[in-house]
Amino acid sequence: MPLQKHINSSLRIGKHSETLLINQLSLARAEEKKTVYKFGFGQSPFPVPKKVTEQLQLASDRKEYTSVQGLTELRNSICKFHNQLENKDWNPEEIIVAGGSKILLFCIMAAFKKAEILLPAPSWVSYEPQGKLAGHEVNWIETKFDDKWQLTAEQLEIYCTTRNINVPLILVLNYPSNPTGQTYNAKQLKELAKVMKKYKVIVIADEIYSLLTYSEHYPTLSDFYPEGSIVSSGLSKWCGAGGWRLGFHYIPKELGEDFKQAVISVASETYSCAPTPIQVAATHAYSETGSARIFLDKQKKILNEISQYVTKELNLANISTHAAQGGFYLFPDFSQYSHALEKIGIHSGEDLTSRLMENIGVALLPGSAFGMPTESLTARLAFVDFDGSQIYSNNSKIDKTSNLPSTFEFEKIKEGIQKLCLWFSKLK
Ligand code: PLP
């Protein structure tokens, strides 16, 4: 009894075909023993620090459920950590922990009766289906290469003045961004905050990559709009622990106790609590601010170096790209080659990424997977195809002042980028 016609259309299964197609092509290539340059799928290449994995082993007999909100000691250490490292002013009562920040994003959306979800394009893949699954209208504002793919205060103001839907407006703002690697500076955040205050926009500030912002001091929306910013973060990116599934949200008091309780209620009816041993190990990860800083400095140095390398090579090959400011993604724009691409039957980002995989084994995800129009010749490039455990083999040599040791290798990335540039240079 096939249930095809009963499947919830909010899941937009078709949208995931871009990722699946690239995965299939890349598997087929790997079976033929041909090299695949894995720039499609993005996860941290760095290992979880040994001290943290040891804590997980020690906690393996912790089999009890915790409160839905999470262990008090974990929420305490999350607050201390972010208050120290990011100048937040958080209180453990306002933190909710979960098995990954992704499910919490859904819990927030599901806590609203009716809302409008607003997304800058490009944005991460899951916000739109989550918003729709929660029964909301989802709308997009397209950003531009020249604005570094960032939402401007002016765009937000125009959107808010012309909007005629009478439900709360929830803007999801992710910085540093997956897929673009760009983050907002203080001036931009200040201007955006002014508009947000004026129109009472509720913001989900997805700061899952914030600790991987390359510059030492960086602003966040909480500096200018703490009362309206729900902050989303977790262990997945900065601690290399995506599969551990540990995330949290900070819900500002100003949104009211009822709202927080509604989110806790969705959490309680869905995931109950984050896995207890992971919460214990995470408490340790968030307690060691000193070693975390060193670990973060090393990661940022490596990521920045690779981003600079890739950006330079792509720009030299006339592929417009902004260097990343944090995290591990770039969002190249190939439109300078649009005529040459047309001639060989490539009319969309998806055509382009499929062809690149078939011809040279370079895996990229098309911009359309992130809300860009189908015809947009953009793609996400995740520069994580290297061995992150080298971070330990050169332990004493990498710090924020010294250069990367000459032994640090990202040869596979270099090779893939060279192949990509060569492929474009051969286009007529
Ligand atoms: N937000 C963004 C922008 C992401 O890239 C990811 C993971 O890929 C998440 C949220 C979800 O992270 P997690 O559920 O692992 O905390």
XYZ file of C-alpha atoms and ligand atoms in Angstrom:
444
model
C 0.000 0.000 0.000
C 2.185 2.899 -1.189
C 1.563 5.997 0.904
C 3.120 8.424 -1.540
C 0.082 10.674 -1.893
C -0.331 10.929 1.879
C 3.181 12.207 2.566
C 3.356 15.649 4.135
C 4.237 18.058 1.326
C 6.113 20.345 3.735
C 8.929 17.804 3.676
C 9.761 18.957 0.145
C 11.415 15.677 -0.650
C 12.184 16.944 -4.132
C 14.400 19.662 -2.671
C 16.710 17.111 -1.151
C 17.259 15.563 -4.547
C 20.133 17.975 -5.198
C 22.082 16.605 -2.249
C 21.090 13.030 -3.073
C 22.098 13.370 -6.687
C 25.552 14.608 -5.745
C 25.881 11.805 -3.189
C 24.854 9.180 -5.746
C 27.258 10.490 -8.363
C 30.016 10.642 -5.811
C 29.381 7.041 -4.663
C 29.378 5.847 -8.266
C 32.707 7.570 -8.817
C 34.211 6.156 -5.643
C 33.133 2.629 -6.733
C 35.091 3.118 -9.944
C 38.039 3.998 -7.699
C 38.092 7.537 -9.055
C 38.961 10.399 -6.725
C 36.112 12.432 -5.230
C 36.846 15.885 -3.811
C 34.334 16.063 -0.999
C 33.358 19.720 -0.924
C 29.655 18.915 -0.741
C 28.968 17.652 2.734
C 30.075 19.908 5.586
C 31.011 18.645 9.004
C 33.825 19.611 11.313
C 37.054 17.839 10.354
C 38.481 18.304 13.856
C 38.417 15.616 16.555
C 36.562 16.070 19.841
C 39.239 16.928 22.463
C 40.482 13.791 24.227
C 39.625 15.069 27.690
C 36.025 15.466 26.603
C 35.780 11.969 25.087
C 37.232 10.582 28.337
C 34.438 12.270 30.254
C 31.928 10.624 27.947
C 33.404 7.198 28.674
C 33.237 7.875 32.405
C 29.601 8.947 32.118
C 28.429 5.895 30.178
C 26.518 4.520 33.170
C 24.446 7.693 33.525
C 21.191 6.157 32.355
C 18.628 8.417 34.021
C 16.459 10.965 32.238
C 17.303 14.539 33.118
C 14.882 17.438 33.290
C 13.674 18.501 29.839
C 15.655 21.748 30.103
C 18.889 19.837 30.772
C 21.321 19.348 33.657
C 21.713 22.446 35.805
C 25.509 22.117 35.848
C 25.545 21.974 32.029
C 23.361 25.060 31.713
C 25.589 26.831 34.249
C 28.738 26.033 32.311
C 27.175 26.962 28.948
C 26.319 30.391 30.396
C 29.737 30.970 31.965
C 31.453 29.882 28.746
C 29.463 32.133 26.428
C 29.434 35.016 28.921
C 33.237 34.878 29.022
C 33.985 34.144 25.388
C 31.214 36.110 23.717
C 30.268 38.732 26.217
C 26.748 37.378 26.660
C 24.692 38.050 29.740
C 22.998 34.688 30.046
C 21.266 33.031 32.942
C 20.945 29.203 33.171
C 17.174 29.496 33.704
C 16.824 30.768 30.144
C 18.734 27.876 28.550
C 17.084 24.786 27.041
C 19.313 21.856 26.079
C 18.466 19.253 23.404
C 19.916 16.488 21.263
C 21.260 19.025 18.746
C 20.157 22.584 18.075
C 18.176 21.474 15.024
C 15.321 19.922 16.980
C 15.150 23.057 19.129
C 14.755 25.228 16.043
C 11.737 23.107 15.265
C 10.448 23.308 18.868
C 10.612 27.118 18.722
C 8.652 27.186 15.475
C 6.148 24.604 16.737
C 5.500 26.690 19.860
C 3.805 29.359 17.707
C 0.155 28.966 16.744
C 0.720 30.860 13.503
C 3.785 32.787 12.457
C 5.620 33.907 9.374
C 9.153 32.613 8.968
C 11.445 34.936 7.041
C 14.700 33.652 5.564
C 17.476 35.449 3.709
C 18.428 33.480 0.580
C 20.803 31.703 0.715
C 20.106 30.056 4.085
C 20.681 26.652 5.635
C 18.531 23.855 4.190
C 16.377 22.904 7.184
C 14.743 26.194 8.197
C 12.160 26.177 5.407
C 10.880 22.592 5.831
C 10.824 23.060 9.597
C 8.763 26.240 9.295
C 6.315 24.526 6.959
C 6.066 21.392 9.084
C 5.178 23.660 11.988
C 2.340 25.034 9.841
C 3.749 28.473 9.062
C 4.120 30.538 5.945
C 7.772 30.764 4.899
C 9.074 33.664 2.826
C 12.485 34.507 1.440
C 14.452 37.708 0.818
C 17.132 37.249 -1.805
C 20.559 38.676 -0.967
C 23.309 39.714 -3.371
C 26.948 38.845 -3.961
C 27.835 42.551 -3.612
C 26.251 42.595 -0.137
C 28.296 39.502 0.734
C 25.059 37.514 0.662
C 23.872 39.366 3.767
C 20.482 40.776 4.603
C 20.605 44.569 4.777
C 18.635 46.723 7.211
C 17.105 48.448 4.209
C 15.803 45.166 2.763
C 14.344 44.215 6.130
C 12.708 47.622 6.528
C 11.122 47.424 3.065
C 9.897 43.921 3.790
C 8.365 44.934 7.120
C 6.618 48.025 5.764
C 5.029 46.185 2.844
C 4.076 43.031 4.731
C 0.380 42.628 5.478
C 0.257 39.348 7.382
C -0.966 39.796 10.927
C 1.066 37.106 12.702
C 4.454 37.308 14.472
C 7.410 37.646 12.125
C 10.282 35.270 12.898
C 13.520 36.011 11.077
C 16.198 33.315 11.091
C 19.600 34.969 10.898
C 22.593 32.638 10.756
C 26.126 33.994 11.174
C 28.777 32.948 10.340
C 26.601 31.521 7.659
C 26.155 28.081 6.294
C 26.352 28.293 3.221
C 28.271 31.585 2.739
C 30.873 31.769 5.527
C 29.978 35.465 6.010
C 29.204 37.140 9.314
C 27.750 40.533 10.246
C 29.839 43.397 11.623
C 28.731 45.659 14.472
C 27.425 48.400 12.161
C 25.271 45.984 10.196
C 23.896 44.365 13.347
C 23.132 47.759 14.884
C 21.208 48.851 11.800
C 19.341 45.562 11.583
C 18.529 45.728 15.311
C 16.950 49.162 14.836
C 14.522 47.750 12.279
C 13.905 44.618 14.335
C 12.980 46.738 17.372
C 10.741 48.978 15.314
C 8.744 46.087 13.850
C 9.039 43.740 16.848
C 10.699 41.063 14.756
C 11.470 37.889 16.697
C 14.881 36.655 15.641
C 16.324 33.195 15.834
C 20.035 34.025 15.839
C 21.610 30.777 14.671
C 25.095 31.135 16.139
C 26.131 27.501 15.797
C 29.362 28.635 14.042
C 29.983 31.792 16.108
C 32.860 30.338 18.135
C 34.584 29.634 14.815
C 34.533 33.317 13.776
C 38.115 33.937 12.663
C 38.563 37.403 14.154
C 39.223 37.466 17.861
C 36.483 39.900 18.841
C 33.215 39.746 17.016
C 29.779 41.174 17.719
C 26.555 39.177 17.888
C 22.953 40.322 17.652
C 22.593 40.009 21.439
C 24.880 43.082 21.713
C 22.168 45.211 20.087
C 18.895 43.323 20.347
C 19.089 40.950 23.321
C 15.379 41.200 24.093
C 14.268 39.773 20.751
C 17.064 37.307 19.957
C 16.616 33.624 20.627
C 20.162 32.264 20.312
C 20.808 28.813 18.900
C 24.125 27.044 19.422
C 25.730 23.801 20.563
C 28.707 21.459 20.491
C 28.488 20.303 16.863
C 30.771 22.775 15.146
C 33.274 24.279 17.595
C 33.834 20.996 19.431
C 33.737 18.752 16.352
C 30.900 16.755 17.895
C 28.038 16.841 15.373
C 27.140 13.202 15.891
C 27.004 13.584 19.654
C 23.871 15.648 19.208
C 24.096 18.387 21.819
C 22.622 21.805 21.232
C 20.904 24.519 23.215
C 18.819 27.632 22.882
C 18.845 30.792 24.927
C 15.368 32.299 25.154
C 15.361 35.891 26.423
C 13.190 36.574 29.470
C 11.495 39.393 27.592
C 9.640 36.856 25.416
C 7.804 35.775 28.570
C 7.714 32.740 30.838
C 4.690 31.350 28.940
C 6.644 31.198 25.716
C 9.579 29.432 27.357
C 7.174 26.930 28.928
C 5.534 26.353 25.535
C 8.923 25.490 24.012
C 9.707 23.187 26.952
C 6.349 21.573 26.428
C 7.101 20.829 22.730
C 10.495 19.475 23.845
C 8.858 17.316 26.470
C 6.361 15.871 23.972
C 9.069 15.103 21.415
C 12.616 14.363 22.665
C 12.215 14.363 26.500
C 15.839 15.323 27.195
C 19.279 15.270 25.583
C 21.207 12.014 26.197
C 22.511 12.161 29.777
C 26.118 10.921 29.203
C 26.494 13.502 26.432
C 25.222 16.230 28.750
C 27.844 15.233 31.339
C 30.678 15.279 28.790
C 29.384 18.568 27.371
C 29.485 20.072 30.874
C 33.199 19.366 30.834
C 33.668 20.789 27.324
C 31.953 24.029 28.366
C 33.853 24.258 31.679
C 37.388 24.407 30.321
C 37.442 27.902 28.841
C 41.258 28.038 28.794
C 41.811 24.892 26.746
C 38.740 25.639 24.627
C 40.282 28.965 23.606
C 43.498 27.252 22.515
C 41.550 24.587 20.621
C 39.422 27.266 18.949
C 42.426 29.410 18.008
C 44.020 26.470 16.244
C 40.892 25.552 14.345
C 40.281 29.139 13.284
C 43.835 29.579 12.101
C 43.656 26.471 9.946
C 40.206 27.255 8.545
C 41.128 30.849 7.777
C 44.295 29.761 5.993
C 42.414 27.269 3.833
C 39.637 29.756 3.097
C 42.234 32.349 2.017
C 43.941 29.847 -0.241
C 40.739 28.648 -1.915
C 39.316 32.166 -2.279
C 42.496 33.435 -3.907
C 42.646 30.567 -6.396
C 38.965 30.869 -7.307
C 39.115 34.629 -7.769
C 42.205 34.273 -9.959
C 40.139 31.905 -12.098
C 37.325 34.488 -12.369
C 35.045 32.623 -9.980
C 33.734 35.375 -7.699
C 34.077 34.378 -4.055
C 34.205 36.186 -0.715
C 36.718 34.755 1.753
C 34.992 33.149 4.728
C 34.890 35.066 8.006
C 34.099 32.009 10.072
C 33.109 28.359 9.848
C 34.031 26.198 6.881
C 32.014 27.221 3.849
C 32.424 29.405 0.771
C 29.701 30.366 -1.663
C 31.285 30.902 -5.099
C 29.340 32.575 -7.866
C 30.127 31.148 -11.308
C 27.969 33.577 -13.269
C 30.966 35.138 -15.032
C 30.988 31.900 -17.026
C 27.267 31.847 -17.759
C 27.609 32.167 -21.566
C 30.284 29.508 -21.832
C 28.241 27.232 -19.579
C 25.085 27.770 -21.652
C 26.983 26.550 -24.696
C 27.618 23.199 -23.061
C 24.047 22.826 -21.835
C 24.488 24.076 -18.272
C 21.614 26.379 -17.302
C 21.376 25.994 -13.538
C 23.437 25.464 -10.402
C 22.246 21.883 -10.321
C 23.351 21.266 -13.933
C 26.718 22.718 -13.028
C 27.316 20.715 -9.845
C 26.279 17.450 -11.558
C 28.620 18.129 -14.470
C 31.523 18.992 -12.171
C 31.048 15.747 -10.293
C 30.830 13.719 -13.506
C 33.808 15.382 -15.169
C 36.306 15.993 -12.388
C 34.885 14.428 -9.202
C 34.387 17.779 -7.432
C 31.360 17.659 -5.123
C 29.562 20.967 -4.506
C 25.969 21.703 -3.509
C 23.979 24.011 -5.810
C 22.759 27.354 -4.490
C 19.163 26.242 -5.127
C 19.493 23.823 -2.179
C 19.806 26.968 -0.024
C 16.847 28.894 -1.404
C 18.549 30.556 -4.371
C 16.654 30.558 -7.683
C 17.208 27.408 -9.782
C 19.015 29.374 -12.485
C 21.499 30.857 -10.010
C 25.018 29.704 -10.885
C 26.088 29.532 -7.265
C 27.172 26.630 -5.078
C 28.321 25.866 -1.551
C 31.889 24.714 -1.164
C 32.733 23.073 2.184
C 36.499 23.124 2.660
C 36.729 20.272 5.143
C 38.291 17.501 3.054
C 41.451 17.297 5.184
C 42.661 15.408 8.224
C 41.736 17.553 11.224
C 43.621 15.353 13.676
C 46.845 17.020 12.462
C 45.804 19.691 14.946
C 47.317 17.449 17.619
C 50.373 16.144 15.814
C 51.671 19.712 15.594
C 50.323 20.644 18.947
C 52.953 22.993 20.235
C 53.503 24.736 16.944
C 50.073 26.080 16.089
C 48.827 29.016 18.069
C 47.198 32.236 17.157
C 50.439 34.151 16.684
C 52.582 31.654 14.793
C 52.117 30.523 11.230
C 50.793 27.115 10.427
C 53.595 24.562 10.475
C 54.823 23.721 7.005
C 53.884 20.114 7.703
C 50.193 21.004 7.912
C 48.576 19.496 4.849
C 45.470 20.147 2.886
C 46.728 18.701 -0.383
C 43.426 17.115 -1.358
C 41.696 20.496 -1.176
C 44.471 22.115 -3.208
C 44.214 19.392 -5.843
C 40.412 19.648 -6.064
C 40.539 23.430 -6.379
C 43.206 23.222 -9.090
C 41.019 20.764 -11.021
C 38.025 23.054 -10.655
C 39.924 26.125 -11.869
C 41.421 24.190 -14.783
C 37.968 22.950 -15.839
C 36.705 26.538 -16.008
C 39.824 27.801 -17.772
C 39.094 25.357 -20.609
C 35.613 26.762 -21.224
C 35.318 28.852 -24.337
N 22.260 25.502 11.898
C 23.157 25.440 10.915
C 23.391 26.666 10.089
C 23.858 24.255 10.638
O 24.772 24.225 9.655
C 23.585 23.117 11.418
C 24.249 21.827 11.149
O 24.650 21.501 10.072
C 22.634 23.233 12.444
C 21.993 24.437 12.664
C 22.253 22.061 13.316
O 23.253 21.742 14.203
P 23.048 20.674 15.346
O 21.669 20.125 15.258
O 24.081 19.627 15.086
O 23.258 21.414 16.638
